[in-house]
Amino acid sequence: EAGVAQSPRYKIIEKRQSVAFWCNPISGHATLYWYQQILGQGPKLLIQFQNNGVVDDSQLPKDRFSAERLKGVDSTLKIQPAKLEDSAVYLCASSLDSGPGRRTEAFFGQGTRLTVV
Amino acid sequence: EDQVTQSPEALRLQEGESSSLNCSYTVSGLRGLFWYRQDPGKGPEFLFTLYSAGEEKEKERLKATLTKKESFLHITAPKPEDSATYLCAVSFRGFKTIFGAGTRLFVKA
């Protein structure tokens, strides 16, 4: 079974530039997550989709970050304009969950390491 | 305040020296507690899910347990290949999920 695919693996940009990350979840997974992981910290949830809809984006800095999930499958996360503090690994994950009951495990991609200079 | 705290931050063991990692949480409406392993440069890899106090799960040298306010990951006779960061995540109140900061485990041969 193919895992969660993310691209690119690495990205270096200057502050105030824009950047986009792409994620293809495991086939059939209803829920898709984007996490930000700063070095030495645990992942922080940015946004969670269930099929096409957003169910949690409470920690997404909406003035600069945006995300969409195309036809309930692939997803893109964009940062515009980037700041130095956005340097982190951006992880995409997916799970089978289709409702708010008992949650199931998430499967993670390799992540995109973003460096803002 | 909803919170997940892992301890210790780092743990150094000799090969064969058993120990435990702790994950304590203050949330309401638990929907699942998850343990993941993360190797450098990789995404977290799922280990266990626990749902109810008293529940236990076991795989090879690892055993996870759950009480109403905390979970333990017990490592029996660890090997150098068990060296990694172990992350705890709590899902609660429908769609909320919080990760702890992780415990970095180093096992020396």
GROMACS .gro file of C-alpha atoms in nm:
model
  226
    1GLU     CA    1   0.000   0.000   0.000
    2ALA     CA    2   0.139   0.339  -0.099
    3GLY     CA    3   0.200   0.579   0.186
    4VAL     CA    4   0.141   0.953   0.219
    5ALA     CA    5   0.335   1.139  -0.051
    6GLN     CA    6   0.467   1.492   0.001
    7SER     CA    7   0.668   1.726  -0.215
    8PRO     CA    8   0.907   1.893  -0.221
    9ARG     CA    9   1.131   1.734   0.045
   10TYR     CA   10   1.332   2.052   0.098
   11LYS     CA   11   1.273   2.419   0.022
   12ILE     CA   12   1.479   2.729   0.090
   13ILE     CA   13   1.319   3.070   0.035
   14GLU     CA   14   1.380   3.428   0.136
   15LYS     CA   15   1.150   3.599   0.383
   16ARG     CA   16   0.843   3.761   0.227
   17GLN     CA   17   0.845   3.508  -0.059
   18SER     CA   18   0.566   3.256  -0.105
   19VAL     CA   19   0.586   2.877  -0.099
   20ALA     CA   20   0.349   2.585  -0.155
   21PHE     CA   21   0.357   2.226  -0.037
   22TRP     CA   22   0.168   1.934  -0.187
   23CYS     CA   23   0.029   1.620  -0.025
   24ASN     CA   24  -0.131   1.306  -0.164
   25PRO     CA   25  -0.288   1.099   0.118
   26ILE     CA   26  -0.342   0.726   0.135
   27SER     CA   27  -0.624   0.623  -0.097
   28GLY     CA   28  -0.959   0.605   0.079
   29HIS     CA   29  -0.854   0.811   0.383
   30ALA     CA   30  -1.124   1.064   0.466
   31THR     CA   31  -0.919   1.280   0.703
   32LEU     CA   32  -0.612   1.482   0.608
   33TYR     CA   33  -0.392   1.680   0.847
   34TRP     CA   34  -0.120   1.941   0.807
   35TYR     CA   35   0.123   1.974   1.096
   36GLN     CA   36   0.411   2.212   1.162
   37GLN     CA   37   0.706   2.065   1.353
   38ILE     CA   38   0.975   2.301   1.480
   39LEU     CA   39   1.307   2.140   1.567
   40GLY     CA   40   1.295   1.977   1.911
   41GLN     CA   41   0.917   2.011   1.945
   42GLY     CA   42   0.617   1.788   1.882
   43PRO     CA   43   0.401   1.839   1.572
   44LYS     CA   44   0.148   2.124   1.598
   45LEU     CA   45  -0.179   2.080   1.409
   46LEU     CA   46  -0.237   2.357   1.155
   47ILE     CA   47  -0.547   2.234   0.976
   48GLN     CA   48  -0.759   1.920   0.956
   49PHE     CA   49  -0.988   1.826   0.666
   50GLN     CA   50  -1.259   1.566   0.670
   51ASN     CA   51  -1.327   1.487   0.304
   52ASN     CA   52  -1.362   1.835   0.148
   53GLY     CA   53  -1.447   2.026   0.462
   54VAL     CA   54  -1.231   2.192   0.728
   55VAL     CA   55  -1.304   2.059   1.079
   56ASP     CA   56  -1.023   2.237   1.268
   57ASP     CA   57  -0.807   2.530   1.162
   58SER     CA   58  -0.788   2.704   1.498
   59GLN     CA   59  -0.406   2.718   1.497
   60LEU     CA   60  -0.360   2.817   1.134
   61PRO     CA   61  -0.217   3.172   1.098
   62LYS     CA   62  -0.482   3.272   0.848
   63ASP     CA   63  -0.320   3.603   0.755
   64ARG     CA   64  -0.037   3.416   0.582
   65PHE     CA   65  -0.126   3.046   0.563
   66SER     CA   66  -0.392   2.888   0.344
   67ALA     CA   67  -0.480   2.530   0.258
   68GLU     CA   68  -0.721   2.350   0.034
   69ARG     CA   69  -0.814   1.991  -0.033
   70LEU     CA   70  -0.897   1.920  -0.393
   71LYS     CA   71  -1.201   1.695  -0.449
   72GLY     CA   72  -1.144   1.540  -0.107
   73VAL     CA   73  -0.809   1.389  -0.211
   74ASP     CA   74  -0.487   1.590  -0.267
   75SER     CA   75  -0.409   1.896  -0.062
   76THR     CA   76  -0.186   2.203  -0.085
   77LEU     CA   77  -0.061   2.426   0.195
   78LYS     CA   78   0.059   2.776   0.105
   79ILE     CA   79   0.252   3.038   0.297
   80GLN     CA   80   0.248   3.396   0.170
   81PRO     CA   81   0.448   3.592   0.275
   82ALA     CA   82   0.691   3.371   0.466
   83LYS     CA   83   0.859   3.481   0.789
   84LEU     CA   84   1.179   3.356   0.949
   85GLU     CA   85   0.978   3.182   1.222
   86ASP     CA   86   0.805   2.965   0.960
   87SER     CA   87   1.125   2.760   0.927
   88ALA     CA   88   1.012   2.411   1.024
   89VAL     CA   89   0.917   2.070   0.888
   90TYR     CA   90   0.564   2.059   0.744
   91LEU     CA   91   0.409   1.717   0.783
   92CYS     CA   92   0.104   1.585   0.604
   93ALA     CA   93  -0.087   1.290   0.750
   94SER     CA   94  -0.405   1.101   0.672
   95SER     CA   95  -0.640   0.865   0.858
   96LEU     CA   96  -0.950   0.660   0.792
   97ASP     CA   97  -1.161   0.864   1.039
   98SER     CA   98  -1.490   0.974   0.893
   99GLY     CA   99  -1.654   1.116   1.207
  100PRO     CA  100  -1.593   1.265   1.553
  101GLY     CA  101  -1.613   0.937   1.745
  102ARG     CA  102  -1.319   0.715   1.834
  103ARG     CA  103  -1.016   0.834   1.639
  104THR     CA  104  -0.783   0.605   1.447
  105GLU     CA  105  -0.412   0.636   1.386
  106ALA     CA  106  -0.266   0.881   1.139
  107PHE     CA  107  -0.011   0.787   0.874
  108PHE     CA  108   0.251   1.053   0.809
  109GLY     CA  109   0.450   1.154   0.504
  110GLN     CA  110   0.824   1.227   0.515
  111GLY     CA  111   0.763   1.598   0.551
  112THR     CA  112   0.892   1.911   0.377
  113ARG     CA  113   1.177   2.090   0.548
  114LEU     CA  114   1.134   2.465   0.494
  115THR     CA  115   1.414   2.709   0.562
  116VAL     CA  116   1.334   3.081   0.546
  117VAL     CA  117   1.642   3.306   0.519
  118GLU     CA  118  -0.618   2.429   2.964
  119ASP     CA  119  -0.584   2.133   2.728
  120GLN     CA  120  -0.231   2.001   2.761
  121VAL     CA  121  -0.012   1.698   2.686
  122THR     CA  122   0.319   1.667   2.874
  123GLN     CA  123   0.586   1.406   2.813
  124SER     CA  124   0.867   1.316   3.049
  125PRO     CA  125   1.156   1.286   3.061
  126GLU     CA  126   1.268   1.510   2.772
  127ALA     CA  127   1.563   1.278   2.709
  128LEU     CA  128   1.657   0.935   2.836
  129ARG     CA  129   1.988   0.757   2.803
  130LEU     CA  130   1.990   0.382   2.861
  131GLN     CA  131   2.238   0.101   2.835
  132GLU     CA  132   2.135  -0.186   2.610
  133GLY     CA  133   1.915  -0.419   2.816
  134GLU     CA  134   1.827  -0.153   3.076
  135SER     CA  135   1.445  -0.137   3.095
  136SER     CA  136   1.263   0.192   3.161
  137SER     CA  137   0.937   0.382   3.110
  138LEU     CA  138   0.832   0.699   2.930
  139ASN     CA  139   0.542   0.907   3.060
  140CYS     CA  140   0.266   1.101   2.885
  141SER     CA  141   0.026   1.295   3.106
  142TYR     CA  142  -0.277   1.481   2.970
  143THR     CA  143  -0.540   1.726   3.085
  144VAL     CA  144  -0.822   1.710   2.831
  145SER     CA  145  -1.188   1.616   2.843
  146GLY     CA  146  -1.368   1.383   2.609
  147LEU     CA  147  -1.079   1.150   2.521
  148ARG     CA  148  -1.116   0.999   2.175
  149GLY     CA  149  -0.784   0.814   2.170
  150LEU     CA  150  -0.424   0.829   2.293
  151PHE     CA  151  -0.156   0.746   2.038
  152TRP     CA  152   0.212   0.660   2.061
  153TYR     CA  153   0.438   0.726   1.764
  154ARG     CA  154   0.808   0.673   1.699
  155GLN     CA  155   1.001   0.935   1.499
  156ASP     CA  156   1.346   0.882   1.351
  157PRO     CA  157   1.558   1.182   1.238
  158GLY     CA  158   1.444   1.322   0.905
  159LYS     CA  159   1.129   1.110   0.893
  160GLY     CA  160   0.763   1.148   0.975
  161PRO     CA  161   0.617   0.986   1.289
  162GLU     CA  162   0.544   0.614   1.266
  163PHE     CA  163   0.242   0.473   1.446
  164LEU     CA  164   0.297   0.235   1.739
  165PHE     CA  165  -0.017   0.203   1.955
  166THR     CA  166  -0.368   0.339   2.015
  167LEU     CA  167  -0.533   0.328   2.359
  168TYR     CA  168  -0.893   0.430   2.427
  169SER     CA  169  -0.990   0.339   2.784
  170ALA     CA  170  -0.829   0.341   3.129
  171GLY     CA  171  -0.682  -0.001   3.204
  172GLU     CA  172  -0.615  -0.080   2.840
  173GLU     CA  173  -0.274  -0.222   2.745
  174LYS     CA  174  -0.107  -0.288   2.409
  175GLU     CA  175   0.217  -0.472   2.345
  176LYS     CA  176   0.456  -0.514   2.052
  177GLU     CA  177   0.801  -0.667   2.072
  178ARG     CA  178   0.991  -0.480   2.346
  179LEU     CA  179   0.727  -0.208   2.386
  180LYS     CA  180   0.417  -0.202   2.605
  181ALA     CA  181   0.175   0.090   2.636
  182THR     CA  182  -0.067   0.139   2.925
  183LEU     CA  183  -0.336   0.397   2.996
  184THR     CA  184  -0.492   0.547   3.310
  185LYS     CA  185  -0.744   0.831   3.335
  186LYS     CA  186  -0.473   1.098   3.334
  187GLU     CA  187  -0.158   0.942   3.189
  188SER     CA  188  -0.003   0.678   2.971
  189PHE     CA  189   0.324   0.490   3.001
  190LEU     CA  190   0.539   0.339   2.730
  191HIS     CA  191   0.746   0.064   2.887
  192ILE     CA  192   1.060  -0.047   2.704
  193THR     CA  193   1.194  -0.387   2.807
  194ALA     CA  194   1.557  -0.478   2.738
  195PRO     CA  195   1.605  -0.201   2.477
  196LYS     CA  196   1.845  -0.233   2.186
  197PRO     CA  197   2.037   0.046   2.008
  198GLU     CA  198   1.785   0.033   1.722
  199ASP     CA  199   1.516   0.151   1.966
  200SER     CA  200   1.690   0.490   1.977
  201ALA     CA  201   1.440   0.748   1.846
  202THR     CA  202   1.201   1.018   1.963
  203TYR     CA  203   0.878   0.879   2.107
  204LEU     CA  204   0.575   1.104   2.067
  205CYS     CA  205   0.242   1.089   2.246
  206ALA     CA  206  -0.072   1.240   2.089
  207VAL     CA  207  -0.418   1.283   2.238
  208SER     CA  208  -0.738   1.319   2.037
  209PHE     CA  209  -1.035   1.465   2.223
  210ARG     CA  210  -1.370   1.648   2.197
  211GLY     CA  211  -1.447   1.542   1.843
  212PHE     CA  212  -1.166   1.660   1.619
  213LYS     CA  213  -0.901   1.808   1.849
  214THR     CA  214  -0.549   1.655   1.858
  215ILE     CA  215  -0.247   1.765   2.062
  216PHE     CA  216   0.103   1.615   2.048
  217GLY     CA  217   0.348   1.618   2.334
  218ALA     CA  218   0.702   1.746   2.283
  219GLY     CA  219   0.841   1.392   2.279
  220THR     CA  220   1.103   1.191   2.467
  221ARG     CA  221   1.438   1.144   2.294
  222LEU     CA  222   1.563   0.794   2.375
  223PHE     CA  223   1.927   0.698   2.334
  224VAL     CA  224   2.026   0.333   2.381
  225LYS     CA  225   2.397   0.258   2.400
  226ALA     CA  226   2.540  -0.082   2.310
   0.00000   0.00000   0.00000
